[in-house]
Amino acid sequence: MGRKVTVATCALNQWALDFDGNLERILRSIEIAKQKGAKYRLGPELEICGYGCSDHYYESDTLLHSFQVLAKLLESPVTQDIICDVGMPVMHRNVRYNCRVIFLNKKILLIRPKMALANTGNYREMRWFTPWSRSRHVEEYFPPRMIQEITVQESVPFGDAVLATLDTCIGSEICEELWTPVSPHIEMGIDGVEIFTNSSASHHVLRKANTRVELVNFATAKNGGIYVMANQKGCDGDRLYYDGCAMISMNGDTVAQGLQFSLDDVEVLTATLDLEDVRSYRAEISSRNLAGSRVTPYHRIKVNFALSCFDDVCTPVSEPIQWRYHSPEEEISLGPACWLWDYLRRSKQGGFLLPLSGGVDSSSAACVVYSMCLQVCHAVQNGNQSVLDDVRKIVNDEAYTPKEPQELCGRVLTTCYMASENSSQETCNRAKCLAEEIGSYHININIDGAVKAVWSIFNAVTGRLPQYKVHGGSATENMALQNVQARIRMVLAYLFAQLCLWSRGMPGGLLVLGTSNVDESLRGYFTKYDCSSADINPIGGIRKTDLISFIQYCIDNFHLTSLRSVVSAPPTAELEPLKKGEVTQLDEEDMGMTYAELSVYGKLRKIAKSGPYTMFCKLITMWKDICTPREVASKVKHFFQMYSINRHKMTILTPSYHAADYSPDDNRFDLRPFLYNTAWSWQFRCIDEQVSKVESKEVNSKLEEVA
């Protein structure tokens, strides 16, 4: 009697609307799954067209090309004798659904529409799709003629059903359904489904991997069963990095773990498991068995196919493993680096240009590129021909093979220190030393000539010249003088990005990297259209305190000793005059708050959904040992004033790697006005009234103690 089944899941680096590439990667994953002995192959969500198609889902072309790819899959000999579970959009009765199409030997077994759509944060599935709301209901779907000609099926089942093979029962979930309060796997498991599948497009957020893993393991710990999860990986065209972590779990234990970060376009994970272990586990869960005796059954689609074979007594089974999580510093090192690699190779540019100031932020971006080079070298050394081919295209050298990350870094990263009369020798030296250690092509630029030229134009028109505050100028003059320096740097960065390779006799252009962190964006502590305005930003979703920890990680693991001076130096913009050659301008003094405080404000504003009054109420208890209620009120008011004054800057924020749940990204994650009444008169009055009540209560309490 067959009882051991081998199932396969995968993480694919799909790309929105890249139907040729997506098809090739799907076929390769099925081929690998078959080579590993699997009889069921699960792929990521919407893998045929790529998850990030956004408003392209409205286009009939996207549906047409998805079905054309499905036809290729059905016809391919690679897909024979294995149940294939692929994702694509399907229109049924003029309604678009996010679907799984499950087929075997040129026959579609089931089209299973998604029942709970992801519609928070970065996800907008309700914009393009409709959830299937008819639980346990199945209808006829009439596929396009191109599919009917292959399958010889006039209609196929469409809806919420499960597959009954000769040896087990299989039910599907799609991404968000695992995260809902009443997930389908609960009722399916009670109804006797033994294998649950979940196709996901779940993106990376720092410290999130454990949540996903725990949800999967808990699903099978409570109800028994085998849970197979697939996920997309890589940058498929926007700010998100899908972080793989394909996994297989049984009865609460992980039995197979995929990589979270990798340059491999195709990763296939398999596990061989004994169905009797599921049945034995469930046997003693009396509450589950009682529920199973009265459950409303799912429609079962009979499949004349088995995942097991008769003679499997000697077949070894997969044993439980301990999931290995990356530290946040490792995640910063690996995730943004993989995202940069995908963006670089798919944009067909010749590398990156990074304005390197010698501070924590730009140094972190440089280290991310260096980490990318490390991963590329490792992939090439491990025989990844696809990565080698991409490297050769990027550097325009068909014979090139990278050996060391410093050598590759010199080919793909140009760093430039843009000095002004306000720059210190210390930051110049820090930038130079780091560039030497990572191997980047480094140049020094002095921007004073360009800055003076701008002010000469202003003087010619107005007859006046502004002065720095330290020289008697007003705050308006002081800010204008700083902004011109910052914006000149942006113009020069793009100039050198376009012509730097040309000047060295090489073809192509460079992508400009931005270096503002998530906390500075939240506060608006940057100049609009300065060096924060770039093509992409690998650290824009990462908070300052995490970047400082990442720098220390690079010192310890990459042996970049020059970073010691970077991490020990106080953050400064160096836009105001030096005093005896020393920096006097400090970021935290300029902002009127610390980076640690900014992280707290960010989490309360976005994650805890706190307005000014609620934030104040939360902070008077959180900070009761370090601040009086009146001091807390002052801090909260200052933050919301600065946040609202500068919110307009979010409308032009450089596309950044999404890594923080409190990102202020205005594109689709954090939708707010950009024109506020910055007085917050009503809200601040409520805070003041509460401060008076708290202080009055404290005074009365002291009087009672004295009495």
Short mmCIF file of C-alpha atoms in Angstrom, two decimals, residues 12 89 168 206 210 312 402 406 434 453 467 497 521 540 563 623 645:
data_model
loop_
_atom_site.label_atom_id
_atom_site.label_comp_id
_atom_site.label_asym_id
_atom_site.label_seq_id
_atom_site.Cartn_x
_atom_site.Cartn_y
_atom_site.Cartn_z
CA LEU A 12 10.76 31.60 -8.65
CA PRO A 89 -5.56 35.68 -13.62
CA THR A 168 -4.85 11.37 -0.41
CA LEU A 206 12.71 43.08 8.43
CA ASN A 210 9.32 34.07 11.70
CA ASP A 312 7.68 2.50 -0.83
CA PRO A 402 34.50 37.77 -11.41
CA GLN A 406 36.47 44.15 -4.79
CA LEU A 434 35.82 52.89 2.39
CA ALA A 453 27.81 80.22 -10.34
CA GLN A 467 24.33 84.83 4.34
CA ALA A 497 26.06 58.78 -14.03
CA SER A 521 11.94 60.57 5.10
CA GLY A 540 15.12 53.99 2.04
CA LEU A 563 33.75 51.81 8.87
CA TRP A 623 8.49 57.73 28.54
CA ILE A 645 5.25 70.59 6.86
#
